[in-house]
Coordinates of C-alpha atoms and ligand atoms in Angstrom, one line a residue:
X225 CA 14.0 26.1 6.4
X226 CA 12.0 23.1 7.5
X227 CA 8.3 23.4 6.6
X228 CA 5.7 23.2 9.4
X229 CA 3.2 20.5 8.8
X230 CA -0.2 20.0 10.4
X231 CA -0.4 16.8 12.4
X232 CA -4.1 17.0 13.2
X233 CA -7.0 16.8 10.9
X234 CA -8.2 20.1 9.5
X235 CA -11.9 20.2 10.7
X236 CA -12.7 23.3 8.7
X237 CA -11.6 21.6 5.5
X238 CA -13.6 18.5 6.4
X239 CA -16.7 20.7 6.8
X240 CA -16.1 22.4 3.4
X241 CA -15.7 19.0 1.6
X242 CA -18.8 17.6 3.3
X243 CA -20.7 20.6 1.9
X244 CA -19.4 19.7 -1.6
X245 CA -20.5 16.1 -1.0
X246 CA -24.0 17.4 -0.4
X247 CA -23.8 19.5 -3.6
X248 CA -22.6 16.4 -5.5
X249 CA -25.4 14.3 -4.1
X250 CA -27.9 16.8 -5.6
X251 CA -26.2 16.7 -9.0
X252 CA -26.1 12.8 -9.0
X253 CA -29.8 12.6 -7.9
X254 CA -30.9 14.9 -10.8
X255 CA -28.9 13.0 -13.4
X256 CA -30.2 9.7 -12.0
X257 CA -33.8 11.0 -12.2
X258 CA -33.3 12.1 -15.8
X259 CA -31.8 8.7 -16.8
X260 CA -34.5 6.8 -14.9
X261 CA -31.9 4.6 -13.2
X262 CA -29.3 4.7 -10.4
X263 CA -25.9 5.9 -11.5
X264 CA -22.9 3.5 -11.0
X265 CA -19.3 4.3 -10.1
X266 CA -16.2 2.1 -10.2
X267 CA -12.9 2.9 -8.4
X268 CA -9.9 0.9 -9.6
X269 CA -6.8 0.7 -7.4
X270 CA -3.3 0.2 -8.7
X271 CA -0.3 -0.3 -6.4
X272 CA 0.2 -0.4 -2.7
X273 CA -1.9 -0.6 0.5
X274 CA -1.8 3.2 0.8
X275 CA -3.6 3.5 -2.5
X276 CA -6.1 0.8 -1.4
X277 CA -6.8 2.9 1.7
X278 CA -7.2 6.0 -0.4
X279 CA -9.6 4.2 -2.7
X280 CA -11.8 3.3 0.3
X281 CA -12.0 7.1 1.0
X282 CA -12.8 7.9 -2.6
X283 CA -15.5 5.1 -2.7
X284 CA -17.0 6.4 0.6
X285 CA -17.4 9.8 -1.0
X286 CA -19.0 8.5 -4.2
X287 CA -21.4 6.3 -2.2
X288 CA -22.4 9.2 -0.1
X289 CA -23.1 11.2 -3.3
X290 CA -25.6 8.5 -4.4
X291 CA -23.6 6.3 -6.7
X292 CA -24.0 2.6 -6.6
X293 CA -20.5 1.2 -6.3
X294 CA -19.6 -1.6 -8.8
X295 CA -16.5 -3.4 -10.0
X296 CA -17.6 -3.0 -13.6
X297 CA -15.6 -0.4 -15.5
X298 CA -18.4 0.1 -17.9
X299 CA -20.1 2.5 -15.5
X300 CA -21.1 6.1 -15.2
X301 CA -18.1 7.3 -13.2
X302 CA -14.7 5.5 -13.4
X303 CA -11.8 6.6 -11.2
X304 CA -8.3 5.2 -11.6
X305 CA -6.2 5.5 -8.5
X306 CA -2.8 5.1 -10.0
X307 CA 0.7 3.9 -9.1
X308 CA 4.0 4.9 -10.6
X309 CA 6.6 3.0 -8.6
X310 CA 7.4 1.0 -11.7
X311 CA 6.7 1.8 -15.3
X312 CA 4.6 -1.2 -16.0
X313 CA 1.9 0.2 -13.7
X314 CA 1.8 3.3 -15.8
X315 CA 1.6 1.3 -19.1
X316 CA -1.4 -0.6 -17.7
X317 CA -3.3 2.6 -17.0
X318 CA -2.7 3.9 -20.5
X319 CA -3.9 0.6 -22.0
X320 CA -7.0 0.5 -19.9
X321 CA -7.9 4.2 -20.7
X322 CA -8.3 3.1 -24.3
X323 CA -11.0 0.7 -23.3
X324 CA -12.7 3.3 -21.2
X325 CA -12.9 5.7 -24.2
X326 CA -14.8 3.1 -26.1
X327 CA -17.3 2.8 -23.2
X328 CA -17.6 6.5 -23.0
X329 CA -18.6 6.8 -26.6
X330 CA -21.7 4.7 -25.8
X331 CA -22.6 6.4 -22.5
X332 CA -23.2 10.1 -22.6
X333 CA -23.3 10.3 -18.7
X334 CA -19.9 8.7 -18.3
X335 CA -17.1 10.6 -16.6
X336 CA -13.5 9.4 -16.2
X337 CA -11.1 10.6 -13.5
X338 CA -7.5 9.8 -12.7
X339 CA -5.7 10.4 -9.4
X340 CA -2.8 8.9 -7.4
X341 CA 1.0 8.8 -7.7
X342 CA 1.2 8.7 -11.5
X343 CA -0.6 12.1 -11.9
X344 CA 2.0 13.8 -9.8
X345 CA 4.4 13.5 -12.8
X346 CA 4.6 16.3 -15.3
X347 CA 5.2 13.9 -18.2
X348 CA 2.1 12.0 -17.4
X349 CA -0.1 15.2 -17.3
X350 CA 1.3 16.2 -20.7
X351 CA 0.5 12.8 -22.2
X352 CA -3.0 12.8 -20.8
X353 CA -3.8 16.3 -22.1
X354 CA -2.4 15.4 -25.5
X355 CA -3.5 11.9 -26.1
X356 CA -6.3 11.2 -23.7
X357 CA -8.5 14.3 -23.9
X358 CA -11.6 12.3 -23.1
X359 CA -10.5 12.2 -19.4
X360 CA -12.7 14.6 -17.3
X361 CA -10.7 15.1 -14.1
X362 CA -7.1 14.6 -13.0
X363 CA -6.0 15.2 -9.4
X364 CA -3.0 14.2 -7.3
X365 CA -2.0 12.7 -4.1
X366 CA -1.8 16.0 -2.1
X367 CA -5.4 17.1 -2.8
X368 CA -7.1 13.7 -2.6
X369 CA -9.3 15.1 0.2
X370 CA -10.6 17.8 -2.2
X371 CA -12.2 15.2 -4.4
X372 CA -15.8 16.3 -3.5
X373 CA -15.0 19.8 -4.6
X374 CA -13.3 18.7 -7.8
X375 CA -16.1 16.3 -8.6
X376 CA -18.7 19.2 -8.4
X377 CA -16.5 21.3 -10.7
X378 CA -16.1 18.4 -13.1
X379 CA -19.9 18.0 -13.3
X380 CA -20.4 21.7 -14.0
X381 CA -17.9 22.0 -16.8
X382 CA -17.2 20.2 -20.0
X383 CA -13.4 20.8 -20.1
X384 CA -10.8 18.5 -18.6
X385 CA -10.0 19.6 -15.0
X386 CA -6.4 19.2 -14.0
X387 CA -5.5 20.0 -10.4
X388 CA -2.1 18.9 -9.1
X389 CA -0.4 20.3 -6.0
X390 CA 3.3 20.2 -5.4
X391 CA 2.8 19.4 -1.7
X392 CA 0.5 19.9 1.2
X393 CA 0.8 20.7 4.9
X394 CA -2.8 19.5 5.6
X395 CA -4.1 16.3 7.0
X396 CA -7.8 15.8 6.2
X397 CA -9.3 12.6 7.5
X398 CA -12.8 11.8 8.8
X399 CA -14.6 12.0 5.4
X400 CA -16.9 9.1 4.6
X401 CA -15.2 5.7 3.9
X402 CA -16.4 2.4 2.5
X403 CA -14.2 -0.4 3.8
X404 CA -13.5 -3.3 1.6
X405 CA -13.4 -5.7 4.5
X406 CA -15.6 -5.2 7.6
X407 CA -13.1 -7.0 9.9
X408 CA -9.8 -5.4 8.9
X409 CA -8.6 -2.0 7.8
X410 CA -5.6 0.0 6.9
X411 CA -4.8 3.1 9.0
X412 CA -2.5 5.9 7.8
X413 CA -0.1 6.8 10.5
X414 CA 2.2 8.9 8.3
X415 CA 2.4 10.2 4.8
X416 CA 5.4 10.7 2.4
X417 CA 9.0 9.7 2.6
X418 CA 12.3 11.5 3.3
X419 CA 14.7 8.7 2.5
X420 CA 15.3 9.4 -1.2
X421 CA 16.5 6.0 -2.4
X422 CA 18.0 6.8 -5.8
X423 CA 15.7 4.5 -7.7
X424 CA 12.5 5.5 -6.1
X425 CA 9.9 8.1 -7.2
X426 CA 7.8 8.0 -4.0
X427 CA 9.5 11.0 -2.3
X428 CA 8.7 13.1 -5.4
X429 CA 5.1 12.0 -5.8
X430 CA 4.1 11.6 -2.1
X431 CA 6.1 14.5 -0.7
X432 CA 7.9 14.9 2.7
X433 CA 7.3 12.7 5.7
X434 CA 4.4 13.8 7.9
X435 CA 3.1 11.9 10.9
X436 CA -0.4 12.0 12.4
X437 CA -1.0 12.7 16.1
X438 CA -1.1 9.5 18.1
X439 CA -4.4 10.6 19.7
X440 CA -6.1 10.9 16.3
X441 CA -4.7 7.5 15.2
X442 CA -5.9 5.9 18.5
X443 CA -9.3 7.5 18.1
X444 CA -9.7 6.2 14.5
X445 CA -8.7 2.7 15.5
X446 CA -11.2 2.8 18.5
X447 CA -13.9 3.8 16.1
X448 CA -12.9 1.0 13.7
X449 CA -13.0 -1.5 16.5
X450 CA -16.5 -0.3 17.5
X451 CA -17.5 -0.9 13.9
X452 CA -16.3 -4.6 13.9
X453 CA -12.6 -4.3 12.9
X454 CA -10.3 -6.9 14.5
X455 CA -7.1 -6.3 12.6
X456 CA -5.4 -3.0 11.6
X457 CA -2.6 -2.4 9.2
X458 CA -0.6 0.7 10.2
X459 CA 0.5 2.3 7.0
X460 CA 3.5 4.5 6.1
X461 CA 6.4 4.5 3.7
X462 CA 8.8 4.2 6.7
X463 CA 6.7 3.4 9.8
X464 CA 9.7 3.4 12.1
X465 CA 10.4 7.1 11.3
X466 CA 7.0 7.7 12.8
X467 CA 6.6 10.7 15.0
X468 CA 9.7 12.7 14.2
X469 CA 7.8 15.9 13.2
X470 CA 5.2 15.7 16.0
X471 CA 5.2 18.6 18.5
X472 CA 5.6 16.0 21.2
X473 CA 7.8 13.3 19.7
X474 CA 6.3 9.8 19.9
X475 CA 8.3 6.9 18.5
X476 CA 6.8 4.0 16.5
X477 CA 7.3 1.5 19.3
X478 CA 5.6 3.9 21.7
X479 CA 2.7 4.2 19.3
X480 CA 2.5 0.4 19.0
X481 CA 2.4 0.1 22.7
X482 CA -0.5 2.6 22.9
X483 CA -2.4 0.8 20.2
X484 CA -1.9 -2.5 22.0
X485 CA -4.0 -1.2 24.8
X486 CA -7.1 -0.7 22.7
X487 CA -9.7 -3.1 23.9
X488 CA -11.4 -5.3 21.3
X489 CA -8.5 -4.9 18.8
X490 CA -7.0 -8.3 18.1
X491 CA -4.3 -7.9 15.5
X492 CA -1.8 -5.2 14.6
X493 CA 0.2 -5.2 11.4
X494 CA 2.5 -2.5 10.0
X495 CA 4.0 -1.8 6.6
X496 CA 6.8 -0.8 5.9
X497 CA 9.7 -0.5 8.3
X498 CA 13.1 0.7 7.2
X499 CA 16.0 -1.7 8.2
X500 CA 18.4 0.7 9.8
X501 CA 15.6 2.3 11.8
X502 CA 14.6 -1.0 13.3
X503 CA 16.0 -0.8 16.8
X504 CA 16.0 -3.0 19.9
X505 CA 12.9 -1.0 21.2
X506 CA 11.0 -2.5 18.3
X507 CA 12.1 -6.0 19.2
X508 CA 11.1 -5.4 22.8
X509 CA 7.7 -4.2 21.9
X510 CA 7.1 -7.1 19.6
X511 CA 8.3 -9.6 22.2
X512 CA 5.9 -8.3 24.8
X513 CA 2.9 -7.9 22.6
X514 CA 0.0 -10.3 22.2
X515 CA -1.5 -8.4 19.3
X516 CA 1.3 -7.4 17.0
X517 CA 1.3 -10.0 14.1
X518 CA 4.3 -12.3 13.7
X519 CA 5.4 -10.8 10.4
X520 CA 8.0 -8.2 9.5
X521 CA 8.4 -7.0 6.0
X522 CA 11.9 -5.7 5.8
X523 CA 13.0 -4.5 2.4
X524 CA 16.5 -5.6 1.5
X525 CA 16.6 -4.2 -2.1
X526 CA 20.1 -5.5 -2.7
X527 CA 22.5 -7.7 -0.8
X528 CA 25.6 -5.9 -2.2
X529 CA 27.0 -3.1 0.0
X530 CA 28.3 -1.4 -3.1
X531 CA 24.8 -1.3 -4.7
X532 CA 23.1 -0.4 -1.5
X533 CA 25.4 2.7 -1.3
X534 CA 24.5 3.6 -4.9
X535 CA 20.8 3.1 -4.0
X536 CA 21.3 5.5 -1.0
X537 CA 20.1 2.8 1.3
X538 CA 21.5 3.6 4.8
X539 CA 22.9 0.1 5.7
X540 CA 25.4 -2.4 4.4
X541 CA 25.0 -6.1 3.7
X542 CA 26.5 -6.9 7.1
X543 CA 24.3 -4.6 9.0
X544 CA 21.2 -6.0 7.3
X545 CA 22.3 -9.6 8.0
X546 CA 23.1 -8.7 11.7
X547 CA 19.6 -7.3 12.1
X548 CA 17.8 -10.1 10.2
X549 CA 19.7 -12.8 12.2
X550 CA 19.0 -11.0 15.4
X551 CA 15.3 -10.9 14.6
X552 CA 15.4 -14.6 13.8
X553 CA 17.0 -15.3 17.2
X554 CA 14.9 -12.9 19.3
X555 CA 11.5 -13.5 17.5
X556 CA 11.8 -17.1 16.3
X557 CA 8.2 -17.4 15.1
X558 CA 8.1 -14.2 13.2
X559 CA 8.0 -14.4 9.4
X560 CA 10.5 -12.2 7.6
X561 CA 9.6 -11.0 4.1
X562 CA 11.4 -8.6 1.8
X563 CA 11.6 -6.6 -1.5
X564 CA 14.5 -7.1 -3.9
X565 CA 15.4 -5.1 -7.0
X566 CA 17.3 -6.8 -9.8
X567 CA 19.1 -4.8 -12.5
X568 CA 19.9 -1.6 -10.7
X569 CA 22.4 0.5 -12.7
X570 CA 25.9 -0.8 -12.4
X571 CA 24.9 -4.1 -11.0
X572 CA 27.1 -7.1 -11.9
X573 CA 26.8 -10.9 -11.4
X574 CA 29.0 -10.4 -8.3
X575 CA 26.4 -8.1 -6.7
X576 CA 23.7 -10.6 -7.5
X577 CA 25.7 -13.3 -5.8
X578 CA 25.8 -11.1 -2.7
X579 CA 22.0 -10.8 -2.8
X580 CA 21.7 -14.6 -3.2
X581 CA 24.0 -15.0 -0.2
X582 CA 21.7 -12.8 2.0
X583 CA 18.6 -14.7 0.8
X584 CA 20.3 -18.0 1.7
X585 CA 21.5 -16.8 5.1
X586 CA 18.2 -15.1 6.1
X587 CA 15.9 -17.7 4.5
X588 CA 13.1 -15.2 3.8
X589 CA 9.6 -16.5 4.3
X590 CA 8.6 -14.7 1.2
X591 CA 10.0 -11.9 -1.1
X592 CA 8.7 -9.6 -3.8
X593 CA 11.3 -9.5 -6.6
X594 CA 11.2 -6.6 -9.0
X595 CA 13.1 -5.8 -12.2
X596 CA 14.6 -2.3 -11.8
X597 CA 12.4 0.3 -13.6
X598 CA 13.9 3.6 -14.6
X599 CA 11.9 6.5 -13.2
X600 CA 12.4 9.9 -14.8
X601 CA 13.6 12.5 -12.3
X602 CA 15.3 10.0 -9.9
X603 CA 19.1 10.0 -9.6
X604 CA 19.4 6.4 -10.7
X605 CA 17.7 7.2 -14.1
X606 CA 20.7 9.3 -15.1
X607 CA 23.4 6.8 -13.9
X608 CA 25.4 5.8 -17.0
X609 CA 25.7 2.0 -16.6
X610 CA 22.2 0.7 -17.1
X611 CA 22.2 -3.1 -17.1
X612 CA 21.4 -5.2 -20.3
X613 CA 18.0 -6.8 -20.3
X614 CA 19.4 -10.2 -21.1
X615 CA 21.5 -10.2 -18.0
X616 CA 18.6 -9.0 -15.9
X617 CA 16.4 -11.8 -17.1
X618 CA 18.9 -14.5 -16.1
X619 CA 19.6 -12.9 -12.7
X620 CA 15.9 -12.3 -12.0
X621 CA 15.1 -16.0 -12.6
X622 CA 18.0 -17.0 -10.3
X623 CA 16.9 -14.8 -7.5
X624 CA 13.2 -15.8 -7.9
X625 CA 13.9 -19.5 -7.8
X626 CA 16.0 -19.2 -4.7
X627 CA 13.4 -17.0 -3.0
X628 CA 10.6 -19.5 -3.9
X629 CA 12.6 -22.4 -2.5
X630 CA 13.2 -20.6 0.8
X631 CA 9.5 -19.6 1.0
X632 CA 8.5 -23.3 0.5
X633 CA 11.0 -24.5 3.1
X634 CA 9.8 -22.0 5.6
X635 CA 6.2 -22.7 5.0
X636 CA 6.8 -26.5 5.3
X637 CA 8.2 -25.9 8.8
X638 CA 4.7 -25.1 10.1
X639 CA 3.4 -28.6 9.3
X640 CA 1.0 -30.0 12.0
X641 CA 1.0 -26.8 14.1
X642 CA -2.3 -25.3 15.3
X643 CA -2.7 -21.7 14.2
X644 CA -5.1 -18.8 14.8
X645 CA -6.5 -17.9 11.5
X646 CA -8.5 -14.7 10.7
X647 CA -11.1 -15.9 8.1
X648 CA -11.2 -13.4 5.2
X649 CA -13.7 -15.0 2.8
X650 CA -14.9 -18.0 0.8
X651 CA -12.2 -19.8 -1.2
X652 CA -12.2 -18.6 -4.8
X653 CA -11.9 -22.0 -6.3
X654 CA -13.8 -24.3 -3.9
X655 CA -16.9 -22.8 -2.2
X656 CA -16.8 -25.5 0.6
X657 CA -13.6 -23.9 1.9
X658 CA -12.9 -20.6 3.6
X659 CA -9.6 -18.7 3.3
X660 CA -7.8 -16.9 6.1
X661 CA -4.4 -15.7 7.3
X662 CA -2.3 -16.7 10.1
X663 CA -0.6 -14.0 12.3
X664 CA 2.6 -14.6 10.2
X665 CA 0.6 -13.9 7.0
X666 CA 0.6 -17.5 5.7
X667 CA -2.6 -18.4 3.8
X668 CA -4.7 -21.3 5.1
X669 CA -7.8 -22.9 3.5
X670 CA -10.1 -25.1 5.4
X671 CA -13.7 -26.4 5.4
X672 CA -16.2 -23.7 6.6
X673 CA -18.9 -21.3 5.5
X674 CA -19.5 -17.6 5.3
X675 CA -20.6 -17.4 9.0
X676 CA -16.9 -17.7 9.8
X677 CA -15.8 -14.6 7.9
X678 CA -14.2 -12.0 10.2
X679 CA -13.7 -14.6 13.0
X680 CA -10.3 -15.8 14.4
X681 CA -10.4 -19.6 14.7
X682 CA -8.0 -22.3 15.5
X683 CA -6.9 -24.4 12.5
X684 CA -4.6 -27.4 12.3
X685 CA -2.1 -27.1 9.5
X686 CA -2.5 -30.5 7.9
X687 CA -1.2 -30.3 4.4
X688 CA 1.4 -28.0 3.1
X689 CA 0.8 -27.0 -0.6
X690 CA 3.9 -25.0 -1.3
X691 CA 3.2 -21.5 -0.1
X692 CA -0.1 -22.2 1.7
X693 CA -1.8 -24.9 3.9
X694 CA -5.0 -27.0 3.8
X695 CA -6.3 -27.5 7.3
X696 CA -9.3 -28.1 9.5
X697 CA -10.8 -26.4 12.5
X698 CA -9.8 -27.8 15.8
Ligands
LIG767 N1 12.2 -0.2 -9.9 C1 11.9 -1.4 -9.3 N2 11.4 -1.6 -8.1 C2 11.2 -0.5 -7.4 N3 10.7 -0.3 -6.1 C3 10.6 1.0 -5.8 N4 11.1 1.7 -6.9 C4 11.4 0.8 -7.8 C5 12.0 0.9 -9.2 N5 12.3 2.1 -9.7 C6 10.3 -1.4 -5.3 C7 11.2 -1.5 -4.0 C8 10.2 -1.1 -2.9 C9 8.9 -1.6 -3.5 C10 7.7 -1.0 -2.9 O1 9.0 -1.3 -4.9 O2 11.6 -2.8 -3.8 O3 10.5 -1.6 -1.7
LIG768 FE1 11.1 4.7 -1.9 FE2 13.2 4.3 -0.3 FE3 11.2 5.9 0.5 FE4 10.8 3.3 0.3 S1 12.3 4.3 1.7 S2 9.4 4.9 -0.4 S3 12.0 2.7 -1.5 S4 12.5 6.3 -1.2

């Protein structure tokens, strides 16, 4: 039987958690008075844009409870919002926990918490309980909204609290948020994934696909715009599956059309569409839009139809090529980027050649290339023919160098154009420059000061430096 999911925010649950925030605020105030100083908290994000958005929610709650937010992990409360898509993200967390333990020994007030995708795995919980007993609180992706409640429990008890749910039907938004950027924001339009690619752990740790009501999304974006946001990134594992479980079905192109009407909003991005769900209605809505950014991230994963089948991706090499070349023709100024996995079980040099062929034909504007990582519990993990590391290394380098060459060629094609650039901040290496992004996501640096941050300005693309431009305002 198909589970019934909520599509609207649960206002009763929001009220409950707000009450716990108030309780948490009292606890923090008391401790702070005893210590004779303000308490600090640090939220560290691993992984994707979804996690980044969740971290903004967690930071908002901590700030409301009276913590001073900091980037220093030597603080009174440290929360790791983890990722488990590839094993190296997990290893990084274990490594960093060791350092936190040393800090904790010197700070009696210090509390350590873990949440996010990694904590949804049983093996991780066992390891934390056995080898990292100094951790105070562990919670998962489905009960992230219950953080205020769990925080209060943690402060009242000395034992490690572990609270992981298998799934949830609830959507709880509208709790306090601290945004990293005043002028741009992620917006969750859906949660979870139903695709079950055989290498991917996401469907197991993020649960089944659930969409939010369009009215709630629109309302959130309108409020963000009132608050100074110019660009939104619509977030979901498969944004073009949006709306399937809604009582009144809305498609992703329809949602985009509605968001386009929001006055004051200037840019709309989305992440990530699934290739075989990218229909002509998407192309139409992008063609007719003045706000949707000229960037589509379309994960290829592999260029070999044989491997795609084993990956349970629902398209062939030819179907992907047809779509990508159609996008190039219909939306010529749109940047196409992708994800590629190298070393999937059973992959051979012939399969890699197919992937290289797709890269050559599509000329991606950029690509993230990943070495296949075996994730316990996924079908691919028990496939017999895992690939030798030595082969993977050679293939990976070959894919990477072709991808980089294409990215450079595509970037160079923009030479001498004038582009709208949303200024994101002061350049990290040269304070006389500011850094911003074009609609197609290309980075541009040009002379300017902090008064430009958050503005969209016209910049001439004077000097191509590989993957980015140096320019000046025009
Ligand atoms: N190994 C390597 N890369 C993976 N990805 C997802 N799962 C794995 C895995 N087990 C990559 C895919 C996906 C991106 C977010 O991460 O390319 O598109
Ligand atoms: Fe993972 Fe595939 Fe779902 Fe993307 S579509 S989250 S790769 S299962």
